[in-house]
Structure formats: C-alpha cells, structure tokens
XYZ file of C-alpha atoms in Angstrom:
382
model
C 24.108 -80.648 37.118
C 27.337 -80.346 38.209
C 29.371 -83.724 38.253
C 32.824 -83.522 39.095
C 35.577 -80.596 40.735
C 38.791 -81.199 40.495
C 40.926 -78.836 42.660
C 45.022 -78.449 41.912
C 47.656 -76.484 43.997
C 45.431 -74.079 45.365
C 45.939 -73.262 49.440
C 46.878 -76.513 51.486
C 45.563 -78.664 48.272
C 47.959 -80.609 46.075
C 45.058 -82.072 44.400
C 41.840 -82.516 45.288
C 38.864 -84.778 43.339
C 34.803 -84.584 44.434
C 33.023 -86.743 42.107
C 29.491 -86.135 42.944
C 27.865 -89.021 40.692
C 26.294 -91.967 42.709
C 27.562 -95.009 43.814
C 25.994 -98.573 43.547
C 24.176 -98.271 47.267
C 20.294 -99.122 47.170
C 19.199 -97.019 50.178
C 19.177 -93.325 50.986
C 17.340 -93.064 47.151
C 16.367 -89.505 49.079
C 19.417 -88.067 48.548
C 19.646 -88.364 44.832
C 19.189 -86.094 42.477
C 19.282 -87.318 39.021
C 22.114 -89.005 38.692
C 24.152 -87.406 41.631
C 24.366 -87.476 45.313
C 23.444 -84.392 46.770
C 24.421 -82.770 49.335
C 28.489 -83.879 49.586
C 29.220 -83.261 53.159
C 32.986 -83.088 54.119
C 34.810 -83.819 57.221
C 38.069 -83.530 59.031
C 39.609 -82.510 61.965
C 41.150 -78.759 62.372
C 43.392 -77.834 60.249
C 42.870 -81.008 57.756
C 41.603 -78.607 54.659
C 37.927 -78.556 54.717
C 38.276 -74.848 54.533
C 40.986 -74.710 51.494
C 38.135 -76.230 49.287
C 35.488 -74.240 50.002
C 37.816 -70.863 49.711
C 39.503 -72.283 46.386
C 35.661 -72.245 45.102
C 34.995 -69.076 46.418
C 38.237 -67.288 44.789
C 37.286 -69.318 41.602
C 33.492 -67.593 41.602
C 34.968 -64.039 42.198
C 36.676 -64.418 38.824
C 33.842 -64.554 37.312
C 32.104 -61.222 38.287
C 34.647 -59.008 40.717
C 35.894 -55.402 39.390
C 39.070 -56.529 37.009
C 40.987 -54.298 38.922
C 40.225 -56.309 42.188
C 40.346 -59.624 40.337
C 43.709 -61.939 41.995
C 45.188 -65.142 41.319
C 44.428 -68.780 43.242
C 46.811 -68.587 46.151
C 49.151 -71.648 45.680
C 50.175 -74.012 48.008
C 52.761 -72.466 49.591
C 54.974 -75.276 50.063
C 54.889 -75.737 46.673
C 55.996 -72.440 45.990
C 59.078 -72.481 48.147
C 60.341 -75.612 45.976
C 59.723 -73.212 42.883
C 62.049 -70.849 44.593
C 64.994 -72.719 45.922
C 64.615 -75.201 43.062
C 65.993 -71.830 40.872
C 62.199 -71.274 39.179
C 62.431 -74.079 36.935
C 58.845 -75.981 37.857
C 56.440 -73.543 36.375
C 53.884 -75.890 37.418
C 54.451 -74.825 41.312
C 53.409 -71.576 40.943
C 49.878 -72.355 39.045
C 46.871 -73.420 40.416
C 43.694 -74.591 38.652
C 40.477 -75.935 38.784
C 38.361 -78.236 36.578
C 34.624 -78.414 36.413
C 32.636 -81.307 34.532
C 28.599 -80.533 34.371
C 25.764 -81.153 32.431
C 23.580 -78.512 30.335
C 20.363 -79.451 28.920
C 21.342 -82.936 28.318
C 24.999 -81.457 26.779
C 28.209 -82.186 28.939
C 30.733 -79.790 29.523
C 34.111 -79.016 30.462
C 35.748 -76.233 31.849
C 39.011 -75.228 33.419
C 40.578 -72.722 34.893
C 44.528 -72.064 35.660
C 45.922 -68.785 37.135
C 49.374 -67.927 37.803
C 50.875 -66.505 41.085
C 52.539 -63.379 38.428
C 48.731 -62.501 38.056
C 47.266 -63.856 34.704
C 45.333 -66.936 33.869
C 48.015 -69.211 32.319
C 45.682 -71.382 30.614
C 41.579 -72.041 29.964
C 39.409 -73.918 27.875
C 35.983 -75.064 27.594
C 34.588 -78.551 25.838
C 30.943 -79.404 24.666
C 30.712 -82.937 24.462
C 34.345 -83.701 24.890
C 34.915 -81.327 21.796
C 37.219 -78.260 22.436
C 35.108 -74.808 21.921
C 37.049 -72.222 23.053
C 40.790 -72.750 24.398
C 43.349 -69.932 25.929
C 46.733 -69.851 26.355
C 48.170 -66.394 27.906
C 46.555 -63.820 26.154
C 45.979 -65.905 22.910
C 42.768 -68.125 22.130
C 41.131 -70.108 19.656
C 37.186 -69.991 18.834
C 35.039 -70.983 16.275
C 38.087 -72.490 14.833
C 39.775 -67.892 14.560
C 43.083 -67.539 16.669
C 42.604 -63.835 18.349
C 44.517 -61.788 20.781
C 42.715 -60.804 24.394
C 42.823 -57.093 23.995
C 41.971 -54.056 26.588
C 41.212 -56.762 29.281
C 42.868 -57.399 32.264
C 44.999 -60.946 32.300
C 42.844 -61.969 34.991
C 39.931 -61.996 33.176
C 38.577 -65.366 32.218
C 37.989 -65.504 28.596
C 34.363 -67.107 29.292
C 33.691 -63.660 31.040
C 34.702 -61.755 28.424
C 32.785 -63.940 25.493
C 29.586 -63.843 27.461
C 29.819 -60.045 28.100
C 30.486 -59.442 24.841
C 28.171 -58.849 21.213
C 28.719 -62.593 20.633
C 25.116 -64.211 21.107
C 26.829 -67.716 21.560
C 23.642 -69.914 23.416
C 26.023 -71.972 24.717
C 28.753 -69.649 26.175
C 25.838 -67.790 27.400
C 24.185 -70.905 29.085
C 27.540 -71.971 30.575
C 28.474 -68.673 31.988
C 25.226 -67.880 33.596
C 24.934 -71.568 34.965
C 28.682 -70.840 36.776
C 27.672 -67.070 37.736
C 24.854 -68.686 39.522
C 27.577 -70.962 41.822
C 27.192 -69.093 45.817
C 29.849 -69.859 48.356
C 28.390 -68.828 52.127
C 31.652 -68.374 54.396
C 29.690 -68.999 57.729
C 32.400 -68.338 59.916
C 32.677 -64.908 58.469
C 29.325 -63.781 58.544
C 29.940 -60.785 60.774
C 32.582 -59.959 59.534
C 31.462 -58.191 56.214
C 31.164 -59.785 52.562
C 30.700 -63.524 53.919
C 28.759 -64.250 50.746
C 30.599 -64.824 47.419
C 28.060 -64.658 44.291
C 27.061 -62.923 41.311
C 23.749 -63.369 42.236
C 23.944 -61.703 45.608
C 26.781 -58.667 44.737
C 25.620 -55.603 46.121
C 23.167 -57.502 48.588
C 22.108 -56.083 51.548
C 21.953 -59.590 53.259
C 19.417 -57.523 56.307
C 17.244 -56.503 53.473
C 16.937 -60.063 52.204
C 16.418 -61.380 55.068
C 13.503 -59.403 55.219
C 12.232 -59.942 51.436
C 12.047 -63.718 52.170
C 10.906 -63.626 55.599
C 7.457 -65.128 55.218
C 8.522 -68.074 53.093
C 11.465 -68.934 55.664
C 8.997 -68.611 58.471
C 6.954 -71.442 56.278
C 10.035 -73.481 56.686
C 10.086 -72.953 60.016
C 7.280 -74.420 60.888
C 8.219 -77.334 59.459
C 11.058 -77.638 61.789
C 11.629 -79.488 64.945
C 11.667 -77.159 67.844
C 13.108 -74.309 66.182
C 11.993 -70.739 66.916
C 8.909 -69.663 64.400
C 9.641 -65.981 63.369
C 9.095 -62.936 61.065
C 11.918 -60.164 60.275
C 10.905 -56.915 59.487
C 12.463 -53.245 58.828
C 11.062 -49.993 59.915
C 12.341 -46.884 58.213
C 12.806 -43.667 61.021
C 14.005 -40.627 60.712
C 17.351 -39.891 63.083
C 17.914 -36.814 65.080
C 20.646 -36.043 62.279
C 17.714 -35.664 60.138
C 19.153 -38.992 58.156
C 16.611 -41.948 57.498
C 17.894 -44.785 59.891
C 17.014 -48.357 59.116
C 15.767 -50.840 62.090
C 15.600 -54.173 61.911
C 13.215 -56.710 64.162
C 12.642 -60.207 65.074
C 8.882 -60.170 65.364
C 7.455 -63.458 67.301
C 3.483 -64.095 66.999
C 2.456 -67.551 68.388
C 0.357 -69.070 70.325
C -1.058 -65.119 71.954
C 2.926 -64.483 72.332
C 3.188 -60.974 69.947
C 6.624 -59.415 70.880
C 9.845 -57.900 68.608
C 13.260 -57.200 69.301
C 16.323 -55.815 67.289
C 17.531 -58.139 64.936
C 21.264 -57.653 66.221
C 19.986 -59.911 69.792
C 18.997 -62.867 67.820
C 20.885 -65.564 68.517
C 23.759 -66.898 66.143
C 22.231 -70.383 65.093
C 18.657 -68.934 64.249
C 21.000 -65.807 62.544
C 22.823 -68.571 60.257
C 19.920 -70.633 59.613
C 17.703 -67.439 58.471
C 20.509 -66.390 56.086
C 20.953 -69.801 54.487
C 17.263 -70.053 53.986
C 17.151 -66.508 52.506
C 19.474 -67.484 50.090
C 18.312 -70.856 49.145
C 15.112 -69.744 48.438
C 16.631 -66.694 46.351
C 18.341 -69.000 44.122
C 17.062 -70.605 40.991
C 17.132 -74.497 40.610
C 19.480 -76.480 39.574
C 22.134 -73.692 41.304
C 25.043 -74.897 43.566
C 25.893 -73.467 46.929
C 28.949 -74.374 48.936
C 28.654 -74.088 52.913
C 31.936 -73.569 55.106
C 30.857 -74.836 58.230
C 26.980 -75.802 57.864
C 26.657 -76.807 61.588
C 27.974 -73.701 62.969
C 25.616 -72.919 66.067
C 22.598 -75.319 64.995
C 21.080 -78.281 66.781
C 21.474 -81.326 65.073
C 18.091 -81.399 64.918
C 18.249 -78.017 62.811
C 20.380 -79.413 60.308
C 18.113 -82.386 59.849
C 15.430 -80.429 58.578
C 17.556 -78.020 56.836
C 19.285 -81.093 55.030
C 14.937 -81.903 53.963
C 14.934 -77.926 52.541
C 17.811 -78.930 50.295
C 16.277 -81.592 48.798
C 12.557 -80.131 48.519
C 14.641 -77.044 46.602
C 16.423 -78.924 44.538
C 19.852 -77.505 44.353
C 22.661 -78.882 44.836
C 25.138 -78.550 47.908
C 28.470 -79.504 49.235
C 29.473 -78.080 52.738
C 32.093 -78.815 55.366
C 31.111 -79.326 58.757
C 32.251 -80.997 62.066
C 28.528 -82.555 63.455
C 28.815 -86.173 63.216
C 24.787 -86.666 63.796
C 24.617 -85.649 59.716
C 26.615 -88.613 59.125
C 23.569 -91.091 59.742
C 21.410 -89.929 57.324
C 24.085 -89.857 54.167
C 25.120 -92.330 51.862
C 28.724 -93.909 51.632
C 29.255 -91.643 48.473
C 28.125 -88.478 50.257
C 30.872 -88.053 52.306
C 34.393 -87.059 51.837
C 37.494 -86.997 54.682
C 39.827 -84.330 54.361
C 43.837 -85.188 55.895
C 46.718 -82.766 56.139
C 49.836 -84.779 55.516
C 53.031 -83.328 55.246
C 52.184 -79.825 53.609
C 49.313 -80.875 51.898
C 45.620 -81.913 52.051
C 44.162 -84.796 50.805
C 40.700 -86.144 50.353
C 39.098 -89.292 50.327
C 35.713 -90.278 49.415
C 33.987 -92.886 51.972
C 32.524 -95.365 49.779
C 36.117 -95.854 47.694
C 38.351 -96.363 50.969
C 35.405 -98.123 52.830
C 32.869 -99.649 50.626
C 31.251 -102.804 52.337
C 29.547 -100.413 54.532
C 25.797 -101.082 54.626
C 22.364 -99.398 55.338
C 22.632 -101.568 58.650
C 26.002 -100.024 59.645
C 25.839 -96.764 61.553
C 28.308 -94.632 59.947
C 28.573 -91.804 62.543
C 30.087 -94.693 64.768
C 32.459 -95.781 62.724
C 33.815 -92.405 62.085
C 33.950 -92.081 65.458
C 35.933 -95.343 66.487
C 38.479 -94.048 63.945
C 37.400 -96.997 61.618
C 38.108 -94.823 58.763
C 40.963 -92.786 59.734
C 42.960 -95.987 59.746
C 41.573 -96.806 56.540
C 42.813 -93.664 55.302
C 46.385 -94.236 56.314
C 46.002 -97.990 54.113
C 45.103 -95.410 51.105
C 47.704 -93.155 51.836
C-alpha cells in the first residue's frame, strides 16, 4: 500500500506532502483500507495546483517505462529556476526536482526517491527496505549489494530501478518494487480526446476503443448498479472499406426494457464516455494498484460519482484524484481531503483534518468548504 508522496520543485510545487495513513476519526470506517484512507480527493480553485500533482505523478510514471530516447526531466518550478539564473547558478537545488514514495510490500516498508535535473539526468536515487539503504545513485555512480559500479550504455535518464529490474539480476525485491510502481496509472481526463490521456505501463500501446470493448460486459454490471445512469454494451464490427482496407466501427448498443438500438460510439455523450473509460481501466488493473484521476467529476452527475466512489472501494485499489464537485465532500473523512493554494509562485497543500480537526461526523463538510470556513483556516496555517 502506498503511504506517503512527497512532491519537491516540480511545476507550481515547492513542496508538496499527501500522507494517506488514517486519522483518529471513528466514522466513514468505509473508506479505509488497511491502514489508509482511500480515495484522497483534492480541491482548489483554478489555477491553485491540483493539476501540478497529478502531472508531476504522471512524468514520474513515464520514467519508468517510456523509450530512453523520449525519457525528460521533472519540469521545475519555474520561479525557482529564474532565482537559479540571476542568482549566477549557485543553488543547484533550484534546478532539481524530486519525488519520494513510502509504501508497503508484503508486510516490508519501502522507500524510494527520485531526483532529476533540468540538464537531463537523474541527479540522485535510492531505494530503502526497512529503513535500510539497498541500492543508492548518485550521477552515474551507485552502490548495491554493498559493489560501487558505473551506469554504463544507459541513458542518464534512466532510473537505476529500471535498469536493475530489466536486467539478469533476479533480485525478488527490486523485482517486486518495480512492478508494484510500473503498475501506478495516471488518467488525464481533461485530455482524453486529445490522444495519449493515459500514462501507464500497464496500458502502453492500448487501444483505449478496444478496451472499452474487452470489458464491456463487466462495466455494464456496474452499471446497473448505478443510480440513473445509462445501462449499455460497446461493441466493434470489423468491415471492409471501399479502399479495400479493414475499417473498424465502434457502437453503443442499448437493450432494456424491449428498447434494442446502437449508435457510433463517437455520439456518446462525454460523462458516460469518461465514466466507461475509468471503469475499463479499473477493472483492468490488478489490486492493490494506484490510479491518479485529474479531474474525476468531469461531466458526471454527482450521483455518478457516488457510485463510482462504491466501485473503488469494492475493487480495492487505491485512488487520489482532483476534482471541483463539492457533493463528494459529504461522504469523505477529514483525512481524505486535501486543499491546494497558489501563493506567490507556488502551490501549497493542506490536509483537512491537520488545519481543521474538531470537525465531526455531525458537521457537513461540503458546507463548510463552501462558507470559506477553511480557506480562512488556511491563511492561519500559512
């Protein structure tokens, strides 16, 4: 399980901190799993850096399996970076950007993190087991299994765990660790027309229509179980063109109730779109994965994301998403919920239950957030 992602100088972030472990609140039990509140929802308003997390993650995943050629650095914050400059380069820190994940294996915790360099190489890396250092990289030199080596015939943008796991070294544990973060999906929503939306090993080379068909009977069993949500099937019909070239079409297919009717899959509408691909991919996923959601509430009902919230839960993965629909609000826990604030060139983010904790199950959140209860208490942590 992952516990803890700790984002530095990477887009609008300075430093950002989701702990995902649970807080002492008695109610809302459904939304643990093990020992960890699932899913972390974040807010803010436009332009606050919801978005820089979710893209940090994403650039952070496509390390781990894009072409090395393609392969590029975190983007730094780039106010940061124009101190580096007119400060006459002397901060080396200004130009790097990292992040740190803390998770659990098979009872074993872990440690990894991650720094890159905006002159395109990963300035520094390690990994612990148990709060003991396995592997460690600096440049293109690392330690493991106690032998100093160099990193040679590899890009510098490689990450050293990449090139471990892909290599003749059956390691159980560099294996386990680099297939558990290979397995980490980030689903751009926004993007979703507009080409490779999806970042993940697991999906590369995914034709997301195809899927969509693949799974279509076990999303149409979710469906069901939704409140007033189209009930549907999607399904693909091979034809040959005039060109003589074999032309793939896509339909919705509706059969309820003596209703039996298709149409092209391009004229469904954007919310059931979304909320078909997000199924789709939950249900490709194996447990215990972690998917990150920009924008969950983009074109759904609040009703939708209510029983989409029960999927996540029944599937037992875990997710953090962004999203503006304050209706979520009243069925999450204090330590569910983060607040992202742009302040002077940078984002920061605050977790609900530390800048607000008296709240209880009797308080309606979604009204407080509304009444600006906790953006003042923001500006008190600030």
């Amino acid at each position: 399980m992952l516990k803890r992602i700790e984002i530095r100088n990477v887009n609008s972030i300075e430093k950002c901190e989701i702990d995902l472990t649970k807080g002492n609140y008695k109610f809302a039990e459904e939304n643990l799993l093990g020992d960890t509140v699932n899913p972390i929802a974040i807010y803010g308003h436009n332009g606050s850096g919801k978005s820089s997390v979710m893209t940090a993650i994403g650039a952070f995943i496509s390390l781990m399996y894009y072409p090395a050629e393609a392969l590029q650095p975190f983007v730094v914050n780039d106010f940061l970076f124009q101190e580096y400059i007119n400060g006459n380069k002397q901060e080396k820190n200004k130009v790097k950007g990292s992040i740190l994940l803390e998770f659990d294996i098979n009872n074993e915790a872990y440690e990894y993190f991650l720094e890159t360099t905006r002159d395109n190489y990963i300035s520094f890396e390690y990994l612990k087991k148990n709060s003991n250092m396995y592997f460690e990289r600096k440049n293109k030199n690392y330690s493991y299994k106690e032998e100093n080596h160099d990193i040679k015939d590899y890009s510098p943008m490689v990450p050293l765990l990449r090139i471990l796991a892909s290599s003749e070294i059956m390691d159980s544990t560099i294996q386990g660790v680099f297939a558990y973060i290979s397995s980490f999906t980030f689903i751009n929503l926004p993007f979703i027309n507009r080409g490779s939306f999806v970042t993940s090993k697991l999906f590369n080379n995914t034709n997301i229509n195809d899927l969509l068909v693949r799974k279509s009977e076990d999303v149409k069993k979710l469906l069901k179980e939704y409140d007033n949500f189209p009930v549907y099937t999607i399904t693909k019909n091979n034809k040959m063109a005039p060109n003589g070239m074999l032309a793939s079409q896509y339909n919705l297919v509706f059969d309820k109730k003596g209703f039996k009717k298709q149409i092209p899959l391009q004229m469904i509408s954007v919310g059931m779109h979304n909320q078909s691909v997000l199924l789709s991919i939950i249900l490709t996923i194996p447990e215990n994965s972690i998917v990150f959601i920009d924008e969950v509430d983009l074109a759904l009902h609040p009703s939708t994301i209510k029983s989409f919230l029960k999927v996540i839960r029944d599937k037992k993965i875990q997710v953090i998403f962004t999203l503006h629909n304050t209706y979520v609000l009243q069925m999450l826990r204090p330590d569910q919920v983060y607040f992202a604030k742009w302040s002077k060139g940078f984002s920061n983010y605050f977790r609900l239950s530390k800048i607000y904790p008296n709240i209880r199950e009797v308080n309606n959140i979604e009204k407080m957030y509304l009444s600006s209860l906790f953006d003042e208490a923001i500006e008190e942590n600030e």
